[in-house]
Amino acid sequence: MVNAVIFGAPGSGKGTYASRLQEKLDVDVIATGDIFREIMKESSPLAKEVKSYVDGGLLVPDDVVLEVLKQRLVKIPKGKGFILDGYPRTLDQAKALKSVARIDVVVRLIVPEWIIIERLSTRRICKSCGEVYNVRYLKPKVEGVCDKCGGQLYQRSDDTAEVIKNRILVYERQTEPILQYYKEQKVPIIEFKTESLEMPPEVAVEEILKGLKKLKLA
Ligand code: ADP
């Protein structure tokens, strides 16, 4: 059983790899971004509030995120681990996490900015299951249709040039410093570096699995 945080800039591959690792490790994936996109479909005051942050590329306030996270964590069956995708994104979130769950490992994805921008502007998401595709680099078998569930693919409202820039800035300022915290906490960190747009996700997944095996976590 492993509890992992998958950590990296927007577009670094967190969701793509987490969904593939889920099958191999028998863990639940908790993606706070996916949870917020579900909430945004509702017509509630919370949906409106969340949308105002997400569409601006800003972070949803810590207290809202923590509440959402706690509600999801309690649904994990006993004895099953998890991968957190998109949480923590601030130092306070990392500290709050420590008080509600044990983290065995951080998987850190390192990707140059030009790849992030290219990937995000051509990214497509499944409306039904959230699976991630790319019209150029990770095409579905049938255009516009999810391989996994047959759902319709769409472009996220925050995958626009202006908002992408903001999300990268927010990541650099508020999220990246958390790594130092995990180093101090002596949580092992597995690093995977991407240098090409053509790299298939399976390569990253294999490398991450190797790292987990070395740590006896897989
Ligand atoms: P990406 O990693 O591609 O930026 P996500 O789907 O993880 O996308 O997140 C989308 C948006 O949801 C973020 O830009 C932010 O507004 C909000 N969000 C997700 N997770 C968090 C979090 N832990 N704290 C604050 N805001 C979050």
JSON list of C-alpha atoms and ligand atoms in Angstrom, two decimals, residues 8-15 31-37 40 50-62 64-66 69 85-90 93 120 123 125 156 158-159 163 166-168 170-171 175, ligand 1:
[
{"chain": "A", "resi": 8, "resn": "GLY", "atom": "CA", "xyz": [4.71, 19.10, -10.99]},
{"chain": "A", "resi": 9, "resn": "ALA", "atom": "CA", "xyz": [3.68, 22.11, -13.03]},
{"chain": "A", "resi": 10, "resn": "PRO", "atom": "CA", "xyz": [0.37, 22.23, -14.87]},
{"chain": "A", "resi": 11, "resn": "GLY", "atom": "CA", "xyz": [0.77, 20.07, -17.98]},
{"chain": "A", "resi": 12, "resn": "SER", "atom": "CA", "xyz": [3.68, 18.12, -16.52]},
{"chain": "A", "resi": 13, "resn": "GLY", "atom": "CA", "xyz": [1.70, 14.86, -16.87]},
{"chain": "A", "resi": 14, "resn": "LYS", "atom": "CA", "xyz": [0.40, 14.38, -13.33]},
{"chain": "A", "resi": 15, "resn": "GLY", "atom": "CA", "xyz": [-3.10, 13.28, -14.34]},
{"chain": "A", "resi": 31, "resn": "ALA", "atom": "CA", "xyz": [-7.38, 14.84, -8.37]},
{"chain": "A", "resi": 32, "resn": "THR", "atom": "CA", "xyz": [-8.55, 18.06, -6.78]},
{"chain": "A", "resi": 33, "resn": "GLY", "atom": "CA", "xyz": [-8.83, 19.73, -10.21]},
{"chain": "A", "resi": 34, "resn": "ASP", "atom": "CA", "xyz": [-11.25, 16.98, -11.34]},
{"chain": "A", "resi": 35, "resn": "ILE", "atom": "CA", "xyz": [-13.27, 17.42, -8.16]},
{"chain": "A", "resi": 36, "resn": "PHE", "atom": "CA", "xyz": [-13.52, 21.17, -8.81]},
{"chain": "A", "resi": 37, "resn": "ARG", "atom": "CA", "xyz": [-14.55, 20.61, -12.44]},
{"chain": "A", "resi": 40, "resn": "MET", "atom": "CA", "xyz": [-18.34, 23.69, -11.40]},
{"chain": "A", "resi": 50, "resn": "VAL", "atom": "CA", "xyz": [-14.72, 27.79, -7.50]},
{"chain": "A", "resi": 51, "resn": "LYS", "atom": "CA", "xyz": [-15.19, 28.79, -11.16]},
{"chain": "A", "resi": 52, "resn": "SER", "atom": "CA", "xyz": [-14.01, 32.33, -10.47]},
{"chain": "A", "resi": 53, "resn": "TYR", "atom": "CA", "xyz": [-10.65, 30.97, -9.27]},
{"chain": "A", "resi": 54, "resn": "VAL", "atom": "CA", "xyz": [-10.19, 28.13, -11.74]},
{"chain": "A", "resi": 55, "resn": "ASP", "atom": "CA", "xyz": [-11.02, 30.27, -14.80]},
{"chain": "A", "resi": 56, "resn": "GLY", "atom": "CA", "xyz": [-8.54, 32.89, -13.65]},
{"chain": "A", "resi": 57, "resn": "GLY", "atom": "CA", "xyz": [-5.80, 30.30, -13.14]},
{"chain": "A", "resi": 58, "resn": "LEU", "atom": "CA", "xyz": [-5.75, 31.12, -9.43]},
{"chain": "A", "resi": 59, "resn": "LEU", "atom": "CA", "xyz": [-5.78, 28.77, -6.48]},
{"chain": "A", "resi": 60, "resn": "VAL", "atom": "CA", "xyz": [-9.05, 27.92, -4.78]},
{"chain": "A", "resi": 61, "resn": "PRO", "atom": "CA", "xyz": [-8.73, 29.02, -1.10]},
{"chain": "A", "resi": 62, "resn": "ASP", "atom": "CA", "xyz": [-7.03, 26.49, 1.20]},
{"chain": "A", "resi": 64, "resn": "VAL", "atom": "CA", "xyz": [-12.30, 25.05, 0.60]},
{"chain": "A", "resi": 65, "resn": "VAL", "atom": "CA", "xyz": [-9.71, 22.65, -0.86]},
{"chain": "A", "resi": 66, "resn": "LEU", "atom": "CA", "xyz": [-9.01, 20.98, 2.47]},
{"chain": "A", "resi": 69, "resn": "LEU", "atom": "CA", "xyz": [-9.98, 16.66, 0.17]},
{"chain": "A", "resi": 85, "resn": "ASP", "atom": "CA", "xyz": [-2.83, 14.79, -8.10]},
{"chain": "A", "resi": 86, "resn": "GLY", "atom": "CA", "xyz": [-3.01, 18.57, -7.71]},
{"chain": "A", "resi": 87, "resn": "TYR", "atom": "CA", "xyz": [-2.77, 18.62, -3.92]},
{"chain": "A", "resi": 88, "resn": "PRO", "atom": "CA", "xyz": [-0.92, 20.10, -2.04]},
{"chain": "A", "resi": 89, "resn": "ARG", "atom": "CA", "xyz": [-0.41, 23.35, -3.94]},
{"chain": "A", "resi": 90, "resn": "THR", "atom": "CA", "xyz": [0.60, 25.60, -1.02]},
{"chain": "A", "resi": 93, "resn": "GLN", "atom": "CA", "xyz": [-2.00, 22.62, 2.25]},
{"chain": "A", "resi": 120, "resn": "LEU", "atom": "CA", "xyz": [-1.74, 22.52, -22.51]},
{"chain": "A", "resi": 123, "resn": "ARG", "atom": "CA", "xyz": [-4.92, 19.21, -24.54]},
{"chain": "A", "resi": 125, "resn": "ILE", "atom": "CA", "xyz": [-10.23, 16.05, -21.59]},
{"chain": "A", "resi": 156, "resn": "ARG", "atom": "CA", "xyz": [-10.80, 22.97, -20.54]},
{"chain": "A", "resi": 158, "resn": "ASP", "atom": "CA", "xyz": [-8.53, 27.27, -18.23]},
{"chain": "A", "resi": 159, "resn": "ASP", "atom": "CA", "xyz": [-6.39, 25.84, -21.07]},
{"chain": "A", "resi": 163, "resn": "VAL", "atom": "CA", "xyz": [-4.71, 31.49, -18.09]},
{"chain": "A", "resi": 166, "resn": "ASN", "atom": "CA", "xyz": [-1.02, 32.55, -14.85]},
{"chain": "A", "resi": 167, "resn": "ARG", "atom": "CA", "xyz": [-1.13, 28.91, -13.76]},
{"chain": "A", "resi": 168, "resn": "ILE", "atom": "CA", "xyz": [2.58, 28.51, -14.44]},
{"chain": "A", "resi": 170, "resn": "VAL", "atom": "CA", "xyz": [1.15, 30.45, -9.52]},
{"chain": "A", "resi": 171, "resn": "TYR", "atom": "CA", "xyz": [2.94, 27.08, -9.63]},
{"chain": "A", "resi": 175, "resn": "THR", "atom": "CA", "xyz": [3.58, 25.37, -5.24]},
{"chain": "B", "resi": 1, "resn": "ADP", "atom": "P1", "xyz": [-3.35, 21.57, -13.80]},
{"chain": "B", "resi": 1, "resn": "ADP", "atom": "O1", "xyz": [-2.46, 20.73, -12.95]},
{"chain": "B", "resi": 1, "resn": "ADP", "atom": "O2", "xyz": [-3.35, 21.22, -15.23]},
{"chain": "B", "resi": 1, "resn": "ADP", "atom": "O3", "xyz": [-3.17, 23.04, -13.58]},
{"chain": "B", "resi": 1, "resn": "ADP", "atom": "P2", "xyz": [-5.74, 20.85, -12.18]},
{"chain": "B", "resi": 1, "resn": "ADP", "atom": "O4", "xyz": [-6.83, 20.12, -12.85]},
{"chain": "B", "resi": 1, "resn": "ADP", "atom": "O5", "xyz": [-4.91, 20.13, -11.18]},
{"chain": "B", "resi": 1, "resn": "ADP", "atom": "O6", "xyz": [-4.85, 21.38, -13.40]},
{"chain": "B", "resi": 1, "resn": "ADP", "atom": "O7", "xyz": [-6.29, 22.18, -11.49]},
{"chain": "B", "resi": 1, "resn": "ADP", "atom": "C1", "xyz": [-7.12, 23.08, -12.16]},
{"chain": "B", "resi": 1, "resn": "ADP", "atom": "C2", "xyz": [-7.45, 24.26, -11.26]},
{"chain": "B", "resi": 1, "resn": "ADP", "atom": "O8", "xyz": [-8.18, 23.80, -10.11]},
{"chain": "B", "resi": 1, "resn": "ADP", "atom": "C3", "xyz": [-6.26, 25.02, -10.69]},
{"chain": "B", "resi": 1, "resn": "ADP", "atom": "O9", "xyz": [-5.73, 25.99, -11.58]},
{"chain": "B", "resi": 1, "resn": "ADP", "atom": "C4", "xyz": [-6.88, 25.66, -9.43]},
{"chain": "B", "resi": 1, "resn": "ADP", "atom": "O10", "xyz": [-7.67, 26.78, -9.76]},
{"chain": "B", "resi": 1, "resn": "ADP", "atom": "C5", "xyz": [-7.82, 24.56, -8.95]},
{"chain": "B", "resi": 1, "resn": "ADP", "atom": "N1", "xyz": [-7.15, 23.66, -7.97]},
{"chain": "B", "resi": 1, "resn": "ADP", "atom": "C6", "xyz": [-6.90, 22.34, -8.13]},
{"chain": "B", "resi": 1, "resn": "ADP", "atom": "N2", "xyz": [-6.28, 21.82, -7.07]},
{"chain": "B", "resi": 1, "resn": "ADP", "atom": "C7", "xyz": [-6.10, 22.85, -6.19]},
{"chain": "B", "resi": 1, "resn": "ADP", "atom": "C8", "xyz": [-5.51, 22.98, -4.91]},
{"chain": "B", "resi": 1, "resn": "ADP", "atom": "N3", "xyz": [-4.92, 21.93, -4.29]},
{"chain": "B", "resi": 1, "resn": "ADP", "atom": "N4", "xyz": [-5.51, 24.19, -4.32]},
{"chain": "B", "resi": 1, "resn": "ADP", "atom": "C9", "xyz": [-6.08, 25.26, -4.91]},
{"chain": "B", "resi": 1, "resn": "ADP", "atom": "N5", "xyz": [-6.64, 25.22, -6.12]},
{"chain": "B", "resi": 1, "resn": "ADP", "atom": "C10", "xyz": [-6.68, 24.03, -6.77]}
]
